[in-house]
């Protein structure tokens, strides 16, 4: 049985308030002994692989986006058996309520949440504002690493189709809305790779034709929490021009920043069909004969690809 | 590549890492992140003297200073790093380079192979993506030392 959903004014306006919890809610749940029976598990997921070790929310376990969630050999996520083993080791069962938080406005936490969703984990929520907000509010931290009792997690095959787009899917999607969440320099193609690292970036710069540029961090307020429903609507319905019922694909460089936007579109604004293109620019910008637009204009769909 | 071409202090650090299991190596890196010295006051007040290493995922700034030896020998190079506490991996790498290279001569620093960070055995635990920052940090130090050394001669 999943944990009660938080009720507050800000969340109530979102399409799926059950996908967020506030720092107050989590602190109260901790106080109430929520972690004692395995029904609620807190997961920290950061960009920096050692940040959890410097101090984390009491009782939280760590999941690293790269070493835990990605397959070590193939550019793909872990399989059903791998995910089941990971979840069980972290004390997570199939019916556990999982609250994920992390650094950088939950950028990596949203990515971990997206991977949990690929496996159909039912109740997985983000801590609004993430690690930075928790710390800014002076809440408890510990370096003590919990040793959870193993969870019971079945081997569930990943179901990519509803929320994950591959390159071919994006080609077939052209003509429908795309959101590019990278920096303006990456969008225009002014920057194709990280300076001094030509071999590590993409061979071509620019964006996927017709993609709207909404850098991911614009969905976050100064304290790292998501912006209000009204602000998000101004951004995605107003500026990006999305309309109710649209099918949307979001992308960035490797699919992490766009997970943050995917969460906002799917759960906060309620778009039913939003997919994250995790191949993103490190695939598109290296792929042969895919259409690319350079500069600040969105560009149009080339006739050839249809 | 073996450790016998490395300056002694750096070779010792590499040996320490290699003697450990993977999770213990991460712990050791965390200790290095805690041991990274604070910037001296004169640099704290002059952030413009530090250069950002943009390849690091988290903000890392570094600079070097030439230190003349009283005996008239080749000057040593002091290394200074600044990285926020919320970037422990970056700080840990900086700590390794500081302890391994601080005060050495240009010849000693430039002799360090560019792919030295791989000797720490962290690539799998840290991921190749994160190892780039460390390689970039070493590269930046070597470029700065080489440039300063040309001015000396």
CSV table of C-alpha atoms in Angstrom, one decimal:
chain,number,residue,atom,x,y,z
A,1,UNK,CA,0.0,0.0,0.0
A,2,UNK,CA,1.4,3.3,-0.9
A,3,UNK,CA,2.0,6.2,1.3
A,4,UNK,CA,-0.6,9.0,1.7
A,5,UNK,CA,-0.3,11.8,-0.9
A,6,UNK,CA,0.7,15.2,0.3
A,7,UNK,CA,-2.0,17.9,0.0
A,8,UNK,CA,-0.9,21.5,-0.4
A,9,UNK,CA,-1.9,24.5,-2.4
A,10,UNK,CA,1.1,24.5,-4.8
A,11,UNK,CA,0.9,20.8,-5.6
A,12,UNK,CA,-2.9,20.8,-5.9
A,13,UNK,CA,-2.7,22.8,-9.1
A,14,UNK,CA,-0.4,20.3,-10.8
A,15,UNK,CA,-2.0,17.5,-12.9
A,16,UNK,CA,-0.4,14.8,-10.7
A,17,UNK,CA,0.2,16.2,-7.2
A,18,UNK,CA,1.0,12.6,-6.0
A,19,UNK,CA,4.3,12.8,-7.8
A,20,UNK,CA,5.8,15.4,-5.5
A,21,UNK,CA,6.5,15.7,-1.8
A,22,UNK,CA,7.8,18.8,0.0
A,23,UNK,CA,10.7,19.0,2.4
A,24,UNK,CA,8.2,19.6,5.3
A,25,UNK,CA,6.2,16.5,4.4
A,26,UNK,CA,9.3,14.3,4.2
A,27,UNK,CA,10.7,15.7,7.5
A,28,UNK,CA,7.4,15.0,9.2
A,29,UNK,CA,7.3,11.5,7.6
A,30,UNK,CA,10.8,10.8,8.9
A,31,UNK,CA,9.8,12.0,12.3
A,32,UNK,CA,6.8,9.7,12.3
A,33,UNK,CA,9.1,6.7,11.7
A,34,UNK,CA,8.1,6.2,8.0
A,35,UNK,CA,11.2,4.4,7.1
A,36,UNK,CA,10.9,1.7,9.7
A,37,UNK,CA,8.8,-0.8,7.8
A,38,UNK,CA,10.0,-0.5,4.2
A,39,UNK,CA,6.9,1.1,2.9
A,40,UNK,CA,8.7,4.3,2.2
A,41,UNK,CA,12.3,4.5,0.9
A,42,UNK,CA,14.2,7.7,0.2
A,43,UNK,CA,16.8,7.6,-2.6
A,44,UNK,CA,19.5,10.1,-3.3
A,45,UNK,CA,20.7,10.4,-6.9
A,46,UNK,CA,23.4,13.0,-7.6
A,47,UNK,CA,25.6,14.2,-10.4
A,48,UNK,CA,28.6,13.8,-8.1
A,49,UNK,CA,29.2,10.2,-7.3
A,50,UNK,CA,30.6,11.0,-3.8
A,51,UNK,CA,28.2,13.7,-2.7
A,52,UNK,CA,25.9,11.3,-0.8
A,53,UNK,CA,28.9,10.2,1.3
A,54,UNK,CA,29.5,13.7,2.5
A,55,UNK,CA,26.1,13.7,4.1
A,56,UNK,CA,22.5,12.8,3.2
A,57,UNK,CA,19.0,12.7,4.5
A,58,UNK,CA,18.9,10.2,7.4
A,59,UNK,CA,17.9,6.8,6.2
A,60,UNK,CA,18.3,7.6,2.5
A,61,UNK,CA,20.0,5.1,0.2
A,62,UNK,CA,22.1,6.1,-2.8
A,63,UNK,CA,21.5,5.2,-6.4
A,64,UNK,CA,24.1,6.4,-8.9
A,65,UNK,CA,22.6,7.2,-12.3
A,66,UNK,CA,25.6,5.9,-14.2
A,67,UNK,CA,27.0,3.0,-12.3
A,68,UNK,CA,23.6,1.6,-11.0
A,69,UNK,CA,21.1,2.5,-13.7
A,70,UNK,CA,23.1,2.3,-16.9
A,71,UNK,CA,24.3,-1.0,-18.5
A,72,UNK,CA,28.1,-1.1,-18.2
A,73,UNK,CA,28.6,-2.3,-21.8
A,74,UNK,CA,25.7,-1.3,-24.1
A,75,UNK,CA,24.4,2.2,-24.2
A,76,UNK,CA,21.2,1.3,-22.5
A,77,UNK,CA,19.6,0.9,-19.0
A,78,UNK,CA,19.9,-2.1,-16.8
A,79,UNK,CA,17.5,-5.0,-17.6
A,80,UNK,CA,14.7,-6.3,-15.5
A,81,UNK,CA,16.9,-8.7,-13.5
A,82,UNK,CA,19.5,-5.9,-12.9
A,83,UNK,CA,16.8,-3.5,-11.7
A,84,UNK,CA,15.2,-6.0,-9.5
A,85,UNK,CA,18.5,-6.8,-7.8
A,86,UNK,CA,19.3,-3.1,-7.4
A,87,UNK,CA,15.9,-2.2,-5.9
A,88,UNK,CA,15.9,-5.2,-3.6
A,89,UNK,CA,19.4,-4.3,-2.3
A,90,UNK,CA,18.2,-0.8,-1.5
A,91,UNK,CA,15.2,-2.1,0.5
A,92,UNK,CA,12.7,-1.3,-2.2
A,93,UNK,CA,9.8,-3.7,-2.9
A,94,UNK,CA,7.4,-3.4,-5.8
A,95,UNK,CA,4.8,-1.6,-3.7
A,96,UNK,CA,7.2,0.7,-1.9
A,97,UNK,CA,6.7,4.4,-2.1
A,98,UNK,CA,10.0,5.8,-3.3
A,99,UNK,CA,10.9,9.4,-2.8
A,100,UNK,CA,13.9,10.5,-4.9
A,101,UNK,CA,16.0,13.6,-4.4
A,102,UNK,CA,19.3,14.9,-5.5
A,103,UNK,CA,21.6,17.9,-6.3
A,104,UNK,CA,21.2,20.5,-9.1
A,105,UNK,CA,17.4,21.0,-8.7
A,106,UNK,CA,16.8,17.3,-8.9
A,107,UNK,CA,18.3,17.0,-12.4
A,108,UNK,CA,19.7,13.5,-11.7
A,109,UNK,CA,16.9,12.6,-9.4
A,110,UNK,CA,14.4,13.2,-12.2
A,111,UNK,CA,16.5,10.9,-14.4
A,112,UNK,CA,16.4,8.2,-11.8
A,113,UNK,CA,12.7,8.6,-11.5
A,114,UNK,CA,12.3,8.3,-15.2
A,115,UNK,CA,14.3,5.0,-15.1
A,116,UNK,CA,12.1,3.7,-12.3
A,117,UNK,CA,9.1,4.6,-14.5
A,118,UNK,CA,10.6,2.5,-17.4
A,119,UNK,CA,10.1,-0.4,-15.1
A,120,UNK,CA,6.6,0.6,-14.2
A,121,UNK,CA,7.4,1.3,-10.5
A,122,UNK,CA,4.0,2.6,-9.4
A,123,UNK,CA,4.6,5.1,-6.6
A,124,UNK,CA,7.8,7.1,-7.2
A,125,UNK,CA,7.9,10.7,-6.2
A,126,UNK,CA,10.4,13.6,-6.3
A,127,UNK,CA,11.3,15.7,-3.3
A,128,UNK,CA,10.5,19.2,-4.5
A,129,UNK,CA,13.6,21.3,-4.3
A,130,UNK,CA,15.9,18.3,-3.8
A,131,UNK,CA,19.0,18.2,-1.8
A,132,UNK,CA,19.8,21.9,-1.9
A,133,UNK,CA,16.5,23.0,-0.5
A,134,UNK,CA,16.7,20.4,2.3
A,135,UNK,CA,20.1,21.7,3.3
A,136,UNK,CA,19.2,25.4,2.9
A,137,UNK,CA,16.4,24.8,5.4
A,138,UNK,CA,18.9,23.4,7.9
A,139,UNK,CA,17.3,20.0,8.0
A,140,UNK,CA,19.0,16.9,9.4
A,141,UNK,CA,21.9,15.2,7.5
A,142,UNK,CA,24.0,12.1,8.3
A,143,UNK,CA,26.9,10.2,6.9
A,144,UNK,CA,25.6,7.0,8.3
A,145,UNK,CA,24.8,4.6,5.5
A,146,UNK,CA,21.7,2.5,6.2
A,147,UNK,CA,21.7,-1.3,5.8
A,148,UNK,CA,18.1,-1.9,4.7
A,149,UNK,CA,16.5,-5.3,4.9
A,150,UNK,CA,16.3,-6.6,1.3
A,151,UNK,CA,13.1,-5.7,-0.5
A,152,UNK,CA,11.1,-8.1,-2.6
A,153,UNK,CA,11.3,-7.0,-6.2
A,154,UNK,CA,10.0,-9.1,-9.1
A,155,UNK,CA,11.9,-9.2,-12.4
A,156,UNK,CA,9.8,-6.8,-14.6
A,157,UNK,CA,10.7,-6.2,-18.2
A,158,UNK,CA,11.3,-2.6,-19.0
A,159,UNK,CA,8.5,-1.0,-21.0
A,160,UNK,CA,10.3,1.7,-23.0
A,161,UNK,CA,7.7,2.7,-25.5
A,162,UNK,CA,5.4,5.0,-23.5
A,163,UNK,CA,8.1,7.3,-22.2
A,164,UNK,CA,11.3,6.7,-24.1
A,165,UNK,CA,12.0,7.7,-27.7
A,166,UNK,CA,14.7,6.3,-29.9
A,167,UNK,CA,16.2,8.0,-32.9
A,168,UNK,CA,13.8,6.3,-35.3
A,169,UNK,CA,10.9,7.4,-33.1
A,170,UNK,CA,12.1,11.0,-33.3
A,171,UNK,CA,12.4,10.8,-37.1
A,172,UNK,CA,8.8,9.5,-37.2
A,173,UNK,CA,7.7,12.2,-34.7
A,174,UNK,CA,9.0,15.1,-36.8
A,175,UNK,CA,6.2,17.6,-37.4
A,176,UNK,CA,5.0,17.2,-33.8
A,177,UNK,CA,6.4,19.2,-30.9
A,178,UNK,CA,10.0,18.7,-29.6
A,179,UNK,CA,11.6,20.5,-26.7
A,180,UNK,CA,15.3,21.0,-26.7
A,181,UNK,CA,16.4,21.6,-23.1
A,182,UNK,CA,20.1,22.3,-23.7
A,183,UNK,CA,21.8,25.7,-23.3
A,184,UNK,CA,21.2,28.3,-26.1
A,185,UNK,CA,24.8,27.8,-27.3
A,186,UNK,CA,24.2,24.1,-27.8
A,187,UNK,CA,20.8,24.8,-29.5
A,188,UNK,CA,22.2,27.2,-32.0
A,189,UNK,CA,25.2,25.0,-32.8
A,190,UNK,CA,27.6,27.7,-31.6
A,191,UNK,CA,29.1,25.0,-29.3
A,192,UNK,CA,29.4,21.5,-30.7
A,193,UNK,CA,31.5,20.0,-27.9
A,194,UNK,CA,33.2,20.9,-24.7
A,195,UNK,CA,36.2,23.1,-25.3
A,196,UNK,CA,39.5,21.2,-25.5
A,197,UNK,CA,37.5,18.0,-25.8
A,198,UNK,CA,36.7,17.7,-29.5
A,199,UNK,CA,36.6,13.9,-29.4
A,200,UNK,CA,34.0,13.7,-26.7
A,201,UNK,CA,31.2,15.8,-28.1
A,202,UNK,CA,29.1,15.6,-31.3
A,203,UNK,CA,30.4,15.9,-34.8
A,204,UNK,CA,27.6,18.3,-35.7
A,205,UNK,CA,26.1,21.3,-33.8
A,206,UNK,CA,22.5,22.6,-33.9
A,207,UNK,CA,19.1,21.2,-33.0
A,208,UNK,CA,16.5,18.8,-34.3
A,209,UNK,CA,14.3,20.7,-36.8
A,210,UNK,CA,11.3,22.5,-35.2
A,211,UNK,CA,12.4,21.9,-31.6
A,212,UNK,CA,11.6,24.7,-29.3
A,213,UNK,CA,14.5,25.9,-27.0
A,214,UNK,CA,13.5,25.8,-23.3
A,215,UNK,CA,16.6,25.2,-21.2
A,216,UNK,CA,15.7,22.8,-18.5
A,217,UNK,CA,16.6,25.0,-15.5
A,218,UNK,CA,13.9,27.5,-16.5
A,219,UNK,CA,11.4,25.0,-15.0
A,220,UNK,CA,13.1,25.4,-11.6
A,221,UNK,CA,12.8,28.2,-9.1
A,222,UNK,CA,15.8,29.7,-7.3
A,223,UNK,CA,15.4,27.2,-4.4
A,224,UNK,CA,15.5,24.3,-6.8
A,225,UNK,CA,11.8,23.4,-6.6
A,226,UNK,CA,9.5,23.3,-9.6
A,227,UNK,CA,7.9,26.5,-10.8
A,228,UNK,CA,4.2,26.9,-10.2
A,229,UNK,CA,1.7,25.5,-12.6
A,230,UNK,CA,1.0,29.1,-14.0
A,231,UNK,CA,4.7,29.7,-14.6
A,232,UNK,CA,5.2,26.3,-16.3
A,233,UNK,CA,2.2,26.9,-18.5
A,234,UNK,CA,3.7,30.3,-19.6
A,235,UNK,CA,6.9,28.5,-20.4
A,236,UNK,CA,5.6,25.4,-22.3
A,237,UNK,CA,2.2,26.4,-23.5
A,238,UNK,CA,3.1,30.1,-24.1
A,239,UNK,CA,6.7,30.2,-25.2
A,240,UNK,CA,7.1,26.7,-26.6
A,241,UNK,CA,3.6,26.7,-28.1
A,242,UNK,CA,2.5,23.3,-26.8
A,243,UNK,CA,-1.2,22.6,-26.9
A,244,UNK,CA,-3.3,20.3,-24.8
A,245,UNK,CA,-3.2,16.8,-26.2
A,246,UNK,CA,0.1,17.2,-28.0
A,247,UNK,CA,2.6,14.4,-28.2
A,248,UNK,CA,5.9,15.7,-27.1
A,249,UNK,CA,9.5,14.5,-27.2
A,250,UNK,CA,12.2,16.2,-25.0
A,251,UNK,CA,15.9,15.8,-25.5
A,252,UNK,CA,19.2,17.2,-24.3
A,253,UNK,CA,22.7,15.8,-24.5
A,254,UNK,CA,22.4,12.4,-22.9
A,255,UNK,CA,18.8,12.5,-21.6
A,256,UNK,CA,19.4,13.6,-18.0
A,257,UNK,CA,18.4,17.3,-18.2
A,258,UNK,CA,15.4,16.4,-20.4
A,259,UNK,CA,14.2,14.0,-17.7
A,260,UNK,CA,13.6,17.1,-15.5
A,261,UNK,CA,11.5,18.6,-18.3
A,262,UNK,CA,9.8,15.3,-19.0
A,263,UNK,CA,8.6,15.2,-15.4
A,264,UNK,CA,7.3,18.8,-15.6
A,265,UNK,CA,5.4,18.1,-18.8
A,266,UNK,CA,4.0,14.7,-17.8
A,267,UNK,CA,3.2,15.1,-14.2
A,268,UNK,CA,2.9,18.8,-13.5
A,269,UNK,CA,1.2,19.9,-16.7
A,270,UNK,CA,-0.5,16.5,-17.4
A,271,UNK,CA,0.6,15.8,-21.0
A,272,UNK,CA,-0.3,12.2,-21.5
A,273,UNK,CA,2.2,11.4,-24.2
A,274,UNK,CA,5.7,12.7,-23.4
A,275,UNK,CA,8.8,10.8,-24.3
A,276,UNK,CA,12.4,11.4,-23.3
A,277,UNK,CA,14.9,10.9,-26.2
A,278,UNK,CA,17.8,9.7,-24.1
A,279,UNK,CA,20.1,9.2,-27.2
A,280,UNK,CA,19.7,13.0,-27.4
A,281,UNK,CA,22.4,15.2,-29.0
A,282,UNK,CA,25.3,12.7,-28.4
A,283,UNK,CA,23.4,10.4,-30.8
A,284,UNK,CA,21.6,12.9,-33.2
A,285,UNK,CA,24.7,15.1,-33.6
A,286,UNK,CA,26.7,12.1,-34.6
A,287,UNK,CA,24.2,10.2,-36.7
A,288,UNK,CA,24.5,10.1,-40.5
A,289,UNK,CA,22.0,12.0,-42.6
A,290,UNK,CA,19.6,13.1,-39.9
A,291,UNK,CA,18.2,16.6,-40.5
A,292,UNK,CA,19.7,19.4,-38.3
A,293,UNK,CA,18.9,23.1,-38.1
A,294,UNK,CA,21.6,25.6,-37.0
A,295,UNK,CA,20.9,29.0,-35.4
A,296,UNK,CA,18.2,30.4,-33.2
A,297,UNK,CA,15.3,29.7,-35.5
A,298,UNK,CA,13.4,26.4,-35.0
A,299,UNK,CA,13.4,25.6,-38.7
A,300,UNK,CA,11.0,23.4,-40.6
A,301,UNK,CA,10.5,19.7,-41.2
A,302,UNK,CA,12.5,18.6,-44.3
A,303,UNK,CA,10.3,17.0,-46.9
A,304,UNK,CA,12.7,14.0,-47.4
A,305,UNK,CA,12.2,12.4,-44.0
A,306,UNK,CA,8.5,11.9,-44.5
B,1,UNK,CA,52.3,2.5,-18.1
B,2,UNK,CA,53.7,1.8,-14.7
B,3,UNK,CA,54.2,4.0,-11.7
B,4,UNK,CA,58.0,4.1,-12.0
B,5,UNK,CA,57.9,7.1,-14.3
B,6,UNK,CA,55.9,9.1,-11.8
B,7,UNK,CA,57.2,11.6,-9.2
B,8,UNK,CA,57.6,9.8,-5.9
B,9,UNK,CA,54.6,11.4,-4.1
B,10,UNK,CA,52.3,10.7,-7.0
B,11,UNK,CA,53.5,7.2,-7.4
B,12,UNK,CA,52.8,6.5,-3.7
B,13,UNK,CA,49.2,7.8,-4.1
B,14,UNK,CA,48.7,5.6,-7.1
B,15,UNK,CA,50.1,2.6,-5.2
B,16,UNK,CA,47.7,3.3,-2.3
B,17,UNK,CA,44.7,3.4,-4.7
B,18,UNK,CA,45.7,0.3,-6.5
B,19,UNK,CA,46.1,-1.7,-3.3
B,20,UNK,CA,42.4,-1.1,-2.4
B,21,UNK,CA,39.1,-2.5,-3.5
B,22,UNK,CA,36.9,-0.4,-5.7
B,23,UNK,CA,34.6,0.9,-2.9
B,24,UNK,CA,37.6,1.6,-0.7
B,25,UNK,CA,39.1,3.7,-3.6
B,26,UNK,CA,36.0,5.9,-3.5
B,27,UNK,CA,36.5,6.3,0.2
B,28,UNK,CA,40.1,7.3,-0.3
B,29,UNK,CA,39.1,9.8,-3.0
B,30,UNK,CA,36.6,11.3,-0.5
B,31,UNK,CA,39.5,11.6,2.0
B,32,UNK,CA,41.5,13.5,-0.6
B,33,UNK,CA,38.5,15.8,-1.1
B,34,UNK,CA,38.5,16.6,2.6
B,35,UNK,CA,42.3,17.2,2.6
B,36,UNK,CA,42.4,19.7,-0.3
B,37,UNK,CA,43.8,22.8,1.3
B,38,UNK,CA,41.9,26.1,1.3
B,39,UNK,CA,43.1,28.9,-1.0
B,40,UNK,CA,45.6,31.3,0.6
B,41,UNK,CA,44.1,34.7,1.4
B,42,UNK,CA,45.8,36.5,-1.5
B,43,UNK,CA,44.0,34.3,-4.0
B,44,UNK,CA,40.7,34.3,-2.2
B,45,UNK,CA,40.6,38.0,-2.8
B,46,UNK,CA,41.5,37.6,-6.4
B,47,UNK,CA,39.3,35.1,-8.1
B,48,UNK,CA,40.4,36.5,-11.5
B,49,UNK,CA,43.8,34.9,-11.0
B,50,UNK,CA,42.2,31.5,-11.1
B,51,UNK,CA,41.2,29.7,-14.3
B,52,UNK,CA,38.2,27.5,-14.6
B,53,UNK,CA,38.6,24.0,-15.9
B,54,UNK,CA,35.3,23.8,-17.9
B,55,UNK,CA,35.6,20.1,-18.6
B,56,UNK,CA,34.9,19.3,-15.0
B,57,UNK,CA,31.2,18.7,-14.4
B,58,UNK,CA,31.4,21.0,-11.3
B,59,UNK,CA,33.1,24.3,-11.1
B,60,UNK,CA,36.8,23.9,-10.6
B,61,UNK,CA,39.3,26.7,-10.6
B,62,UNK,CA,43.1,26.4,-10.5
B,63,UNK,CA,46.3,28.4,-10.8
B,64,UNK,CA,50.0,27.8,-10.3
B,65,UNK,CA,52.8,30.0,-8.9
B,66,UNK,CA,56.5,29.8,-9.5
B,67,UNK,CA,58.6,29.3,-6.4
B,68,UNK,CA,62.3,30.0,-6.7
B,69,UNK,CA,64.8,27.7,-4.9
B,70,UNK,CA,67.4,29.3,-2.7
B,71,UNK,CA,70.1,26.9,-4.1
B,72,UNK,CA,69.5,28.3,-7.6
B,73,UNK,CA,68.1,25.0,-8.9
B,74,UNK,CA,65.1,24.7,-11.1
B,75,UNK,CA,62.1,26.5,-9.6
B,76,UNK,CA,59.2,24.6,-8.1
B,77,UNK,CA,55.6,25.1,-9.0
B,78,UNK,CA,52.9,25.6,-6.3
B,79,UNK,CA,49.4,24.4,-7.2
B,80,UNK,CA,46.2,26.0,-6.0
B,81,UNK,CA,42.7,24.7,-6.5
B,82,UNK,CA,39.2,25.9,-5.6
B,83,UNK,CA,36.1,23.6,-5.8
B,84,UNK,CA,32.9,23.7,-3.8
B,85,UNK,CA,32.2,21.2,-1.0
B,86,UNK,CA,29.2,19.9,-3.0
B,87,UNK,CA,31.6,18.6,-5.7
B,88,UNK,CA,33.6,16.0,-3.7
B,89,UNK,CA,34.7,14.0,-6.7
B,90,UNK,CA,36.2,17.0,-8.3
B,91,UNK,CA,37.8,18.1,-5.0
B,92,UNK,CA,39.1,14.6,-4.5
B,93,UNK,CA,40.9,14.7,-7.9
B,94,UNK,CA,42.3,18.1,-7.1
B,95,UNK,CA,43.5,16.7,-3.8
B,96,UNK,CA,45.3,13.9,-5.4
B,97,UNK,CA,47.1,16.2,-7.9
B,98,UNK,CA,47.9,18.7,-5.1
B,99,UNK,CA,49.5,16.1,-2.8
B,100,UNK,CA,51.2,14.4,-5.8
B,101,UNK,CA,52.6,17.4,-7.6
B,102,UNK,CA,52.7,20.5,-5.4
B,103,UNK,CA,56.1,22.1,-5.3
B,104,UNK,CA,57.7,19.9,-8.0
B,105,UNK,CA,59.8,21.3,-10.9
B,106,UNK,CA,58.5,21.8,-14.4
B,107,UNK,CA,60.4,18.7,-15.6
B,108,UNK,CA,58.9,16.5,-12.9
B,109,UNK,CA,55.3,17.8,-13.6
B,110,UNK,CA,55.6,17.6,-17.3
B,111,UNK,CA,56.9,14.0,-17.1
B,112,UNK,CA,53.6,12.8,-15.7
B,113,UNK,CA,51.7,10.9,-18.5
B,114,UNK,CA,48.5,12.5,-19.6
B,115,UNK,CA,46.5,9.4,-18.8
B,116,UNK,CA,47.9,9.1,-15.3
B,117,UNK,CA,44.4,9.4,-13.7
B,118,UNK,CA,43.5,6.0,-15.2
B,119,UNK,CA,46.1,4.4,-12.9
B,120,UNK,CA,44.0,5.2,-9.9
B,121,UNK,CA,41.6,2.4,-10.9
B,122,UNK,CA,38.6,4.6,-10.5
B,123,UNK,CA,37.3,4.6,-14.1
B,124,UNK,CA,34.6,2.0,-13.5
B,125,UNK,CA,33.4,3.3,-10.1
B,126,UNK,CA,33.5,7.0,-11.2
B,127,UNK,CA,32.6,6.3,-14.9
B,128,UNK,CA,34.7,7.5,-17.9
B,129,UNK,CA,32.6,10.6,-18.1
B,130,UNK,CA,33.7,11.8,-14.7
B,131,UNK,CA,37.3,10.8,-15.3
B,132,UNK,CA,37.5,13.4,-18.1
B,133,UNK,CA,37.5,16.1,-15.5
B,134,UNK,CA,40.5,14.7,-13.8
B,135,UNK,CA,42.4,14.3,-17.1
B,136,UNK,CA,41.5,17.8,-18.0
B,137,UNK,CA,42.7,19.1,-14.7
B,138,UNK,CA,46.1,17.5,-15.1
B,139,UNK,CA,46.3,18.7,-18.7
B,140,UNK,CA,45.6,22.3,-17.6
B,141,UNK,CA,48.3,22.1,-15.0
B,142,UNK,CA,50.8,20.8,-17.4
B,143,UNK,CA,50.0,23.5,-20.0
B,144,UNK,CA,50.3,26.2,-17.4
B,145,UNK,CA,53.5,24.9,-16.1
B,146,UNK,CA,55.0,24.5,-19.6
B,147,UNK,CA,54.0,28.1,-20.4
B,148,UNK,CA,55.5,29.4,-17.2
B,149,UNK,CA,58.7,27.3,-17.7
B,150,UNK,CA,59.2,28.8,-21.2
B,151,UNK,CA,59.1,32.3,-19.6
B,152,UNK,CA,61.8,31.2,-17.1
B,153,UNK,CA,64.3,30.1,-19.7
